[in-house]
């Protein structure tokens, strides 16, 4: 009988304790719980010791819960305060390295590029000498860092610095402004740009050095001072009135990027169409046609070239007779390109006329190239600017995911012909070059390039060590990172 009573009492205690413990989780019932415990103590259901332990346990649980609730309230208050204070603040850009305002109308983005080159030369001396006048080179070809973006939506800007650059790469401590311009671009059909920027001339020249199909531009495209207008200080009106067409007219100093000399303005114009887009609405096929023209006046000058495609022979052509001023300089360029799926064919023809008080010099040049993406990527064409851009790999290189990146092969032939102009001693007035290239686009930011270039000079050209050579051969490798 006593055992039965003990069992029943134990059950009562267990039930009572469980009920109390369950109800203790709700602070609203704290008073009722205390009364229940007092009654259980009075009736002898629980001992004083049990009573004290339950009270202490309940008190600790309530204190811990109150502390946690207070912390949660404080964290929520802080989070709400932060959100309210930063409601108008900017945000990190989803693409690229930069920030933009909350309304998206103002932004600043970091840009940069590093091109590391290795060049291994071979040559044939005119005299048959075994001495190699062309020294192999390992250099940082380009190192640039800048910012670009917009403010108040309609104003665009870009400023880029060239660090430690000279005509031979990173061989000086000088730093120069590569580009620095501002656009008013409220209407895509008619925007205005002023500052230092690339003039509207030549598909090859307007293609960024990050995106050109070979390590160096063609024989004619090597010069950014005389043969092909490059980065100059000026003013430009440009736009795309309809999808597939672009135009640009500019006025510049007519001098290279680092020359502040100003005689009379150069006037330049370029127009392009993508016939497949305009007339057939075809986005899969690119049929690019373009025409560029420039006209200006100089005080006096001597026509010449910049360098060959291997960068070994600076100024391989220079006219024997200087032109006395005023000298009228006319330059014309014709562009054509077809791109479909992985294949692209591109060509340009250039014509030059320098008319001085004493004589007139005329010459021309051209290049033709074909590139093919072995991994099937399409060519990135801008209908609004009439230029080609980066090849975006279908599968970026990845050891873990098995991506191979994008692989491209290409061939180019280029020629310079000033045979109607008498060349100065030690230079030549004709040259041709053939380049074969293999490019690996690792991902959206990096690529490696392997080029072999064979250049032949019609006559004798002065080499780096004073030896006269008739041709040079170069195997070139580039590692490139750009963002």
PDB file of C-alpha atoms in Angstrom, residues 199-446:
ATOM      1  CA  UNK A 199      40.694  60.475 -82.920  1.00  0.00           C
ATOM      2  CA  UNK A 200      38.008  58.928 -85.210  1.00  0.00           C
ATOM      3  CA  UNK A 201      40.226  57.191 -87.745  1.00  0.00           C
ATOM      4  CA  UNK A 202      40.907  53.479 -88.495  1.00  0.00           C
ATOM      5  CA  UNK A 203      39.125  50.403 -87.168  1.00  0.00           C
ATOM      6  CA  UNK A 204      42.429  48.915 -86.078  1.00  0.00           C
ATOM      7  CA  UNK A 205      43.541  52.035 -84.218  1.00  0.00           C
ATOM      8  CA  UNK A 206      40.207  52.504 -82.456  1.00  0.00           C
ATOM      9  CA  UNK A 207      40.283  48.899 -81.244  1.00  0.00           C
ATOM     10  CA  UNK A 208      41.770  48.895 -77.755  1.00  0.00           C
ATOM     11  CA  UNK A 209      45.227  47.409 -77.298  1.00  0.00           C
ATOM     12  CA  UNK A 210      43.474  45.015 -74.911  1.00  0.00           C
ATOM     13  CA  UNK A 211      41.362  43.670 -77.775  1.00  0.00           C
ATOM     14  CA  UNK A 212      43.493  43.809 -80.952  1.00  0.00           C
ATOM     15  CA  UNK A 213      43.824  40.418 -82.656  1.00  0.00           C
ATOM     16  CA  UNK A 214      47.629  40.426 -82.685  1.00  0.00           C
ATOM     17  CA  UNK A 215      50.209  41.687 -80.231  1.00  0.00           C
ATOM     18  CA  UNK A 216      51.014  44.737 -82.343  1.00  0.00           C
ATOM     19  CA  UNK A 217      49.104  46.694 -84.957  1.00  0.00           C
ATOM     20  CA  UNK A 218      49.986  46.506 -88.648  1.00  0.00           C
ATOM     21  CA  UNK A 219      52.911  48.278 -90.346  1.00  0.00           C
ATOM     22  CA  UNK A 220      50.773  51.331 -91.057  1.00  0.00           C
ATOM     23  CA  UNK A 221      48.864  51.199 -87.789  1.00  0.00           C
ATOM     24  CA  UNK A 222      52.067  51.316 -85.719  1.00  0.00           C
ATOM     25  CA  UNK A 223      52.262  55.100 -85.926  1.00  0.00           C
ATOM     26  CA  UNK A 224      49.960  57.217 -83.786  1.00  0.00           C
ATOM     27  CA  UNK A 225      51.502  60.503 -84.885  1.00  0.00           C
ATOM     28  CA  UNK A 226      51.633  60.798 -88.654  1.00  0.00           C
ATOM     29  CA  UNK A 227      50.331  57.801 -90.567  1.00  0.00           C
ATOM     30  CA  UNK A 228      47.304  57.070 -88.387  1.00  0.00           C
ATOM     31  CA  UNK A 229      45.872  59.686 -86.026  1.00  0.00           C
ATOM     32  CA  UNK A 230      45.965  58.375 -82.498  1.00  0.00           C
ATOM     33  CA  UNK A 231      45.377  60.038 -79.150  1.00  0.00           C
ATOM     34  CA  UNK A 232      45.284  63.798 -79.575  1.00  0.00           C
ATOM     35  CA  UNK A 233      43.778  66.786 -77.797  1.00  0.00           C
ATOM     36  CA  UNK A 234      40.562  68.008 -79.329  1.00  0.00           C
ATOM     37  CA  UNK A 235      36.786  68.180 -79.536  1.00  0.00           C
ATOM     38  CA  UNK A 236      34.469  65.583 -81.092  1.00  0.00           C
ATOM     39  CA  UNK A 237      30.797  65.156 -81.970  1.00  0.00           C
ATOM     40  CA  UNK A 238      29.805  61.504 -82.275  1.00  0.00           C
ATOM     41  CA  UNK A 239      26.867  59.157 -82.044  1.00  0.00           C
ATOM     42  CA  UNK A 240      24.776  56.321 -83.419  1.00  0.00           C
ATOM     43  CA  UNK A 241      21.589  57.638 -85.065  1.00  0.00           C
ATOM     44  CA  UNK A 242      20.308  54.124 -85.810  1.00  0.00           C
ATOM     45  CA  UNK A 243      21.370  50.677 -84.669  1.00  0.00           C
ATOM     46  CA  UNK A 244      24.231  49.558 -86.933  1.00  0.00           C
ATOM     47  CA  UNK A 245      25.497  53.024 -87.915  1.00  0.00           C
ATOM     48  CA  UNK A 246      28.001  55.351 -86.265  1.00  0.00           C
ATOM     49  CA  UNK A 247      29.612  58.672 -87.076  1.00  0.00           C
ATOM     50  CA  UNK A 248      32.209  60.998 -85.560  1.00  0.00           C
ATOM     51  CA  UNK A 249      33.609  64.403 -86.567  1.00  0.00           C
ATOM     52  CA  UNK A 250      36.475  65.957 -84.652  1.00  0.00           C
ATOM     53  CA  UNK A 251      38.865  68.868 -84.509  1.00  0.00           C
ATOM     54  CA  UNK A 252      42.277  68.293 -82.949  1.00  0.00           C
ATOM     55  CA  UNK A 253      45.767  69.739 -82.632  1.00  0.00           C
ATOM     56  CA  UNK A 254      46.955  67.293 -85.299  1.00  0.00           C
ATOM     57  CA  UNK A 255      49.803  66.220 -83.051  1.00  0.00           C
ATOM     58  CA  UNK A 256      50.539  63.090 -81.062  1.00  0.00           C
ATOM     59  CA  UNK A 257      49.422  62.357 -77.525  1.00  0.00           C
ATOM     60  CA  UNK A 258      52.434  63.961 -75.839  1.00  0.00           C
ATOM     61  CA  UNK A 259      52.889  66.983 -78.099  1.00  0.00           C
ATOM     62  CA  UNK A 260      51.256  70.243 -77.015  1.00  0.00           C
ATOM     63  CA  UNK A 261      52.423  72.050 -80.178  1.00  0.00           C
ATOM     64  CA  UNK A 262      49.498  73.599 -82.015  1.00  0.00           C
ATOM     65  CA  UNK A 263      49.740  75.021 -85.535  1.00  0.00           C
ATOM     66  CA  UNK A 264      46.321  74.855 -87.146  1.00  0.00           C
ATOM     67  CA  UNK A 265      43.515  72.411 -86.375  1.00  0.00           C
ATOM     68  CA  UNK A 266      43.163  69.011 -87.969  1.00  0.00           C
ATOM     69  CA  UNK A 267      39.660  68.078 -89.077  1.00  0.00           C
ATOM     70  CA  UNK A 268      38.736  64.396 -88.928  1.00  0.00           C
ATOM     71  CA  UNK A 269      35.652  62.356 -89.715  1.00  0.00           C
ATOM     72  CA  UNK A 270      34.673  58.684 -89.678  1.00  0.00           C
ATOM     73  CA  UNK A 271      31.462  56.894 -90.548  1.00  0.00           C
ATOM     74  CA  UNK A 272      30.595  53.192 -90.311  1.00  0.00           C
ATOM     75  CA  UNK A 273      27.673  50.927 -91.069  1.00  0.00           C
ATOM     76  CA  UNK A 274      26.869  47.313 -90.314  1.00  0.00           C
ATOM     77  CA  UNK A 275      24.894  46.574 -93.472  1.00  0.00           C
ATOM     78  CA  UNK A 276      23.536  43.261 -92.186  1.00  0.00           C
ATOM     79  CA  UNK A 277      22.043  44.986 -89.145  1.00  0.00           C
ATOM     80  CA  UNK A 278      20.668  48.063 -90.935  1.00  0.00           C
ATOM     81  CA  UNK A 279      19.186  46.454 -94.036  1.00  0.00           C
ATOM     82  CA  UNK A 280      18.316  42.949 -92.842  1.00  0.00           C
ATOM     83  CA  UNK A 281      18.103  43.243 -89.065  1.00  0.00           C
ATOM     84  CA  UNK A 282      20.587  40.380 -88.826  1.00  0.00           C
ATOM     85  CA  UNK A 283      22.391  40.206 -85.481  1.00  0.00           C
ATOM     86  CA  UNK A 284      24.276  37.000 -86.263  1.00  0.00           C
ATOM     87  CA  UNK A 285      26.235  38.469 -89.186  1.00  0.00           C
ATOM     88  CA  UNK A 286      28.489  41.556 -89.120  1.00  0.00           C
ATOM     89  CA  UNK A 287      29.234  43.302 -92.421  1.00  0.00           C
ATOM     90  CA  UNK A 288      31.233  46.353 -91.426  1.00  0.00           C
ATOM     91  CA  UNK A 289      32.082  49.154 -93.852  1.00  0.00           C
ATOM     92  CA  UNK A 290      33.813  52.363 -92.875  1.00  0.00           C
ATOM     93  CA  UNK A 291      35.376  55.504 -94.281  1.00  0.00           C
ATOM     94  CA  UNK A 292      37.712  57.923 -92.482  1.00  0.00           C
ATOM     95  CA  UNK A 293      39.297  61.196 -93.573  1.00  0.00           C
ATOM     96  CA  UNK A 294      41.518  63.874 -92.045  1.00  0.00           C
ATOM     97  CA  UNK A 295      42.844  67.169 -93.339  1.00  0.00           C
ATOM     98  CA  UNK A 296      45.126  69.688 -91.670  1.00  0.00           C
ATOM     99  CA  UNK A 297      48.014  72.068 -92.090  1.00  0.00           C
ATOM    100  CA  UNK A 298      51.493  71.932 -90.580  1.00  0.00           C
ATOM    101  CA  UNK A 299      54.295  74.510 -90.565  1.00  0.00           C
ATOM    102  CA  UNK A 300      56.746  72.055 -92.041  1.00  0.00           C
ATOM    103  CA  UNK A 301      57.679  68.426 -91.659  1.00  0.00           C
ATOM    104  CA  UNK A 302      59.341  65.312 -93.041  1.00  0.00           C
ATOM    105  CA  UNK A 303      57.044  62.325 -93.750  1.00  0.00           C
ATOM    106  CA  UNK A 304      58.108  59.114 -92.052  1.00  0.00           C
ATOM    107  CA  UNK A 305      57.046  55.907 -90.327  1.00  0.00           C
ATOM    108  CA  UNK A 306      57.038  54.956 -86.660  1.00  0.00           C
ATOM    109  CA  UNK A 307      58.328  51.360 -86.420  1.00  0.00           C
ATOM    110  CA  UNK A 308      57.770  47.854 -87.748  1.00  0.00           C
ATOM    111  CA  UNK A 309      55.470  45.263 -86.155  1.00  0.00           C
ATOM    112  CA  UNK A 310      58.270  43.643 -84.147  1.00  0.00           C
ATOM    113  CA  UNK A 311      59.228  47.030 -82.622  1.00  0.00           C
ATOM    114  CA  UNK A 312      62.822  46.378 -83.666  1.00  0.00           C
ATOM    115  CA  UNK A 313      63.119  48.998 -86.407  1.00  0.00           C
ATOM    116  CA  UNK A 314      61.973  52.470 -85.348  1.00  0.00           C
ATOM    117  CA  UNK A 315      61.595  54.900 -88.248  1.00  0.00           C
ATOM    118  CA  UNK A 316      62.368  52.371 -90.987  1.00  0.00           C
ATOM    119  CA  UNK A 317      61.131  54.988 -93.509  1.00  0.00           C
ATOM    120  CA  UNK A 318      61.916  58.686 -93.676  1.00  0.00           C
ATOM    121  CA  UNK A 319      61.660  60.957 -96.697  1.00  0.00           C
ATOM    122  CA  UNK A 320      64.969  62.349 -97.929  1.00  0.00           C
ATOM    123  CA  UNK A 321      63.643  65.864 -98.495  1.00  0.00           C
ATOM    124  CA  UNK A 322      61.853  67.869 -95.835  1.00  0.00           C
ATOM    125  CA  UNK A 323      58.676  69.633 -96.887  1.00  0.00           C
ATOM    126  CA  UNK A 324      58.646  73.379 -96.392  1.00  0.00           C
ATOM    127  CA  UNK A 325      55.534  74.949 -94.961  1.00  0.00           C
ATOM    128  CA  UNK A 326      52.787  75.388 -94.997  1.00  0.00           C
ATOM    129  CA  UNK A 327      52.253  71.652 -95.538  1.00  0.00           C
ATOM    130  CA  UNK A 328      48.766  70.301 -96.187  1.00  0.00           C
ATOM    131  CA  UNK A 329      48.328  66.775 -94.873  1.00  0.00           C
ATOM    132  CA  UNK A 330      45.490  64.571 -96.142  1.00  0.00           C
ATOM    133  CA  UNK A 331      44.853  61.061 -94.837  1.00  0.00           C
ATOM    134  CA  UNK A 332      42.169  58.638 -95.949  1.00  0.00           C
ATOM    135  CA  UNK A 333      41.181  55.210 -94.679  1.00  0.00           C
ATOM    136  CA  UNK A 334      38.821  52.532 -95.995  1.00  0.00           C
ATOM    137  CA  UNK A 335      37.600  49.774 -93.665  1.00  0.00           C
ATOM    138  CA  UNK A 336      35.864  46.441 -94.237  1.00  0.00           C
ATOM    139  CA  UNK A 337      35.145  43.485 -91.976  1.00  0.00           C
ATOM    140  CA  UNK A 338      32.916  40.414 -92.028  1.00  0.00           C
ATOM    141  CA  UNK A 339      32.265  38.387 -88.899  1.00  0.00           C
ATOM    142  CA  UNK A 340      30.060  35.328 -88.654  1.00  0.00           C
ATOM    143  CA  UNK A 341      30.077  32.923 -85.746  1.00  0.00           C
ATOM    144  CA  UNK A 342      33.753  32.149 -84.951  1.00  0.00           C
ATOM    145  CA  UNK A 343      35.228  33.630 -88.169  1.00  0.00           C
ATOM    146  CA  UNK A 344      36.287  37.225 -88.809  1.00  0.00           C
ATOM    147  CA  UNK A 345      37.941  38.756 -91.879  1.00  0.00           C
ATOM    148  CA  UNK A 346      39.151  42.350 -91.652  1.00  0.00           C
ATOM    149  CA  UNK A 347      41.079  44.739 -93.912  1.00  0.00           C
ATOM    150  CA  UNK A 348      41.970  48.430 -94.240  1.00  0.00           C
ATOM    151  CA  UNK A 349      43.565  50.601 -96.910  1.00  0.00           C
ATOM    152  CA  UNK A 350      45.301  53.922 -96.183  1.00  0.00           C
ATOM    153  CA  UNK A 351      46.287  56.719 -98.535  1.00  0.00           C
ATOM    154  CA  UNK A 352      48.467  59.740 -97.678  1.00  0.00           C
ATOM    155  CA  UNK A 353      49.224  63.028 -99.391  1.00  0.00           C
ATOM    156  CA  UNK A 354      51.649  65.648 -98.043  1.00  0.00           C
ATOM    157  CA  UNK A 355      51.706  68.796-100.134  1.00  0.00           C
ATOM    158  CA  UNK A 356      54.402  71.327 -99.266  1.00  0.00           C
ATOM    159  CA  UNK A 357      55.637  74.512-100.874  1.00  0.00           C
ATOM    160  CA  UNK A 358      58.560  72.674-102.460  1.00  0.00           C
ATOM    161  CA  UNK A 359      57.072  69.261-103.390  1.00  0.00           C
ATOM    162  CA  UNK A 360      54.270  66.711-102.851  1.00  0.00           C
ATOM    163  CA  UNK A 361      54.758  63.270-101.314  1.00  0.00           C
ATOM    164  CA  UNK A 362      52.221  60.467-101.772  1.00  0.00           C
ATOM    165  CA  UNK A 363      52.235  56.925-100.404  1.00  0.00           C
ATOM    166  CA  UNK A 364      49.896  54.236 -99.087  1.00  0.00           C
ATOM    167  CA  UNK A 365      49.590  51.107 -96.991  1.00  0.00           C
ATOM    168  CA  UNK A 366      47.188  48.327 -96.111  1.00  0.00           C
ATOM    169  CA  UNK A 367      46.624  45.168 -94.120  1.00  0.00           C
ATOM    170  CA  UNK A 368      44.347  42.123 -94.418  1.00  0.00           C
ATOM    171  CA  UNK A 369      43.759  39.533 -91.708  1.00  0.00           C
ATOM    172  CA  UNK A 370      41.649  36.526 -90.795  1.00  0.00           C
ATOM    173  CA  UNK A 371      41.041  35.173 -87.284  1.00  0.00           C
ATOM    174  CA  UNK A 372      39.104  32.118 -86.159  1.00  0.00           C
ATOM    175  CA  UNK A 373      37.960  31.127 -82.659  1.00  0.00           C
ATOM    176  CA  UNK A 374      38.719  27.438 -82.341  1.00  0.00           C
ATOM    177  CA  UNK A 375      36.399  27.073 -79.347  1.00  0.00           C
ATOM    178  CA  UNK A 376      33.439  28.619 -81.172  1.00  0.00           C
ATOM    179  CA  UNK A 377      33.071  32.039 -79.539  1.00  0.00           C
ATOM    180  CA  UNK A 378      31.427  34.808 -81.550  1.00  0.00           C
ATOM    181  CA  UNK A 379      33.113  38.121 -82.239  1.00  0.00           C
ATOM    182  CA  UNK A 380      32.022  41.026 -80.071  1.00  0.00           C
ATOM    183  CA  UNK A 381      30.969  43.932 -82.338  1.00  0.00           C
ATOM    184  CA  UNK A 382      29.634  47.306 -81.198  1.00  0.00           C
ATOM    185  CA  UNK A 383      26.992  48.706 -83.547  1.00  0.00           C
ATOM    186  CA  UNK A 384      27.140  52.075 -81.783  1.00  0.00           C
ATOM    187  CA  UNK A 385      30.902  52.648 -82.259  1.00  0.00           C
ATOM    188  CA  UNK A 386      31.778  50.423 -85.234  1.00  0.00           C
ATOM    189  CA  UNK A 387      34.537  48.537 -83.392  1.00  0.00           C
ATOM    190  CA  UNK A 388      35.282  45.012 -82.153  1.00  0.00           C
ATOM    191  CA  UNK A 389      35.832  44.116 -78.504  1.00  0.00           C
ATOM    192  CA  UNK A 390      36.912  41.330 -76.171  1.00  0.00           C
ATOM    193  CA  UNK A 391      36.316  37.663 -76.940  1.00  0.00           C
ATOM    194  CA  UNK A 392      34.306  36.313 -74.012  1.00  0.00           C
ATOM    195  CA  UNK A 393      35.106  32.623 -73.381  1.00  0.00           C
ATOM    196  CA  UNK A 394      32.115  30.282 -73.444  1.00  0.00           C
ATOM    197  CA  UNK A 395      33.851  28.295 -70.710  1.00  0.00           C
ATOM    198  CA  UNK A 396      36.490  30.261 -68.735  1.00  0.00           C
ATOM    199  CA  UNK A 397      39.571  28.251 -67.863  1.00  0.00           C
ATOM    200  CA  UNK A 398      39.129  26.332 -64.606  1.00  0.00           C
ATOM    201  CA  UNK A 399      40.956  23.286 -63.251  1.00  0.00           C
ATOM    202  CA  UNK A 400      38.036  22.406 -60.984  1.00  0.00           C
ATOM    203  CA  UNK A 401      35.243  22.897 -63.543  1.00  0.00           C
ATOM    204  CA  UNK A 402      37.157  21.759 -66.615  1.00  0.00           C
ATOM    205  CA  UNK A 403      36.816  24.956 -68.683  1.00  0.00           C
ATOM    206  CA  UNK A 404      39.378  25.476 -71.464  1.00  0.00           C
ATOM    207  CA  UNK A 405      38.956  29.212 -72.038  1.00  0.00           C
ATOM    208  CA  UNK A 406      38.766  30.545 -75.604  1.00  0.00           C
ATOM    209  CA  UNK A 407      41.404  29.733 -78.236  1.00  0.00           C
ATOM    210  CA  UNK A 408      41.975  31.800 -81.378  1.00  0.00           C
ATOM    211  CA  UNK A 409      44.286  31.554 -84.391  1.00  0.00           C
ATOM    212  CA  UNK A 410      44.994  34.298 -86.903  1.00  0.00           C
ATOM    213  CA  UNK A 411      47.005  35.382 -89.939  1.00  0.00           C
ATOM    214  CA  UNK A 412      47.760  38.920 -91.125  1.00  0.00           C
ATOM    215  CA  UNK A 413      49.602  40.461 -94.048  1.00  0.00           C
ATOM    216  CA  UNK A 414      50.456  44.160 -94.115  1.00  0.00           C
ATOM    217  CA  UNK A 415      52.381  46.445 -96.454  1.00  0.00           C
ATOM    218  CA  UNK A 416      53.779  49.971 -96.560  1.00  0.00           C
ATOM    219  CA  UNK A 417      54.585  51.534 -99.940  1.00  0.00           C
ATOM    220  CA  UNK A 418      56.270  54.909-100.341  1.00  0.00           C
ATOM    221  CA  UNK A 419      58.163  53.924-103.498  1.00  0.00           C
ATOM    222  CA  UNK A 420      57.282  57.260-105.128  1.00  0.00           C
ATOM    223  CA  UNK A 421      59.113  59.087-102.351  1.00  0.00           C
ATOM    224  CA  UNK A 422      62.921  59.075-102.179  1.00  0.00           C
ATOM    225  CA  UNK A 423      63.984  57.612 -98.833  1.00  0.00           C
ATOM    226  CA  UNK A 424      66.659  59.123 -96.632  1.00  0.00           C
ATOM    227  CA  UNK A 425      69.965  57.330 -96.321  1.00  0.00           C
ATOM    228  CA  UNK A 426      69.745  54.237 -94.126  1.00  0.00           C
ATOM    229  CA  UNK A 427      65.972  53.867 -94.475  1.00  0.00           C
ATOM    230  CA  UNK A 428      63.681  52.115 -96.907  1.00  0.00           C
ATOM    231  CA  UNK A 429      60.509  53.201 -98.686  1.00  0.00           C
ATOM    232  CA  UNK A 430      58.839  49.770 -98.869  1.00  0.00           C
ATOM    233  CA  UNK A 431      58.182  47.037 -96.346  1.00  0.00           C
ATOM    234  CA  UNK A 432      55.920  44.009 -95.913  1.00  0.00           C
ATOM    235  CA  UNK A 433      55.115  41.898 -92.876  1.00  0.00           C
ATOM    236  CA  UNK A 434      53.351  38.600 -92.241  1.00  0.00           C
ATOM    237  CA  UNK A 435      52.179  37.597 -88.759  1.00  0.00           C
ATOM    238  CA  UNK A 436      50.782  34.317 -87.437  1.00  0.00           C
ATOM    239  CA  UNK A 437      49.167  34.332 -84.030  1.00  0.00           C
ATOM    240  CA  UNK A 438      47.764  32.028 -81.359  1.00  0.00           C
ATOM    241  CA  UNK A 439      45.749  33.586 -78.517  1.00  0.00           C
ATOM    242  CA  UNK A 440      44.380  32.008 -75.354  1.00  0.00           C
ATOM    243  CA  UNK A 441      41.609  33.943 -73.590  1.00  0.00           C
ATOM    244  CA  UNK A 442      41.812  32.524 -70.077  1.00  0.00           C
ATOM    245  CA  UNK A 443      38.735  34.340 -68.750  1.00  0.00           C
ATOM    246  CA  UNK A 444      37.111  37.769 -68.995  1.00  0.00           C
ATOM    247  CA  UNK A 445      40.272  39.522 -67.795  1.00  0.00           C
ATOM    248  CA  UNK A 446      43.376  37.619 -68.911  1.00  0.00           C
TER     249      UNK A 446
END
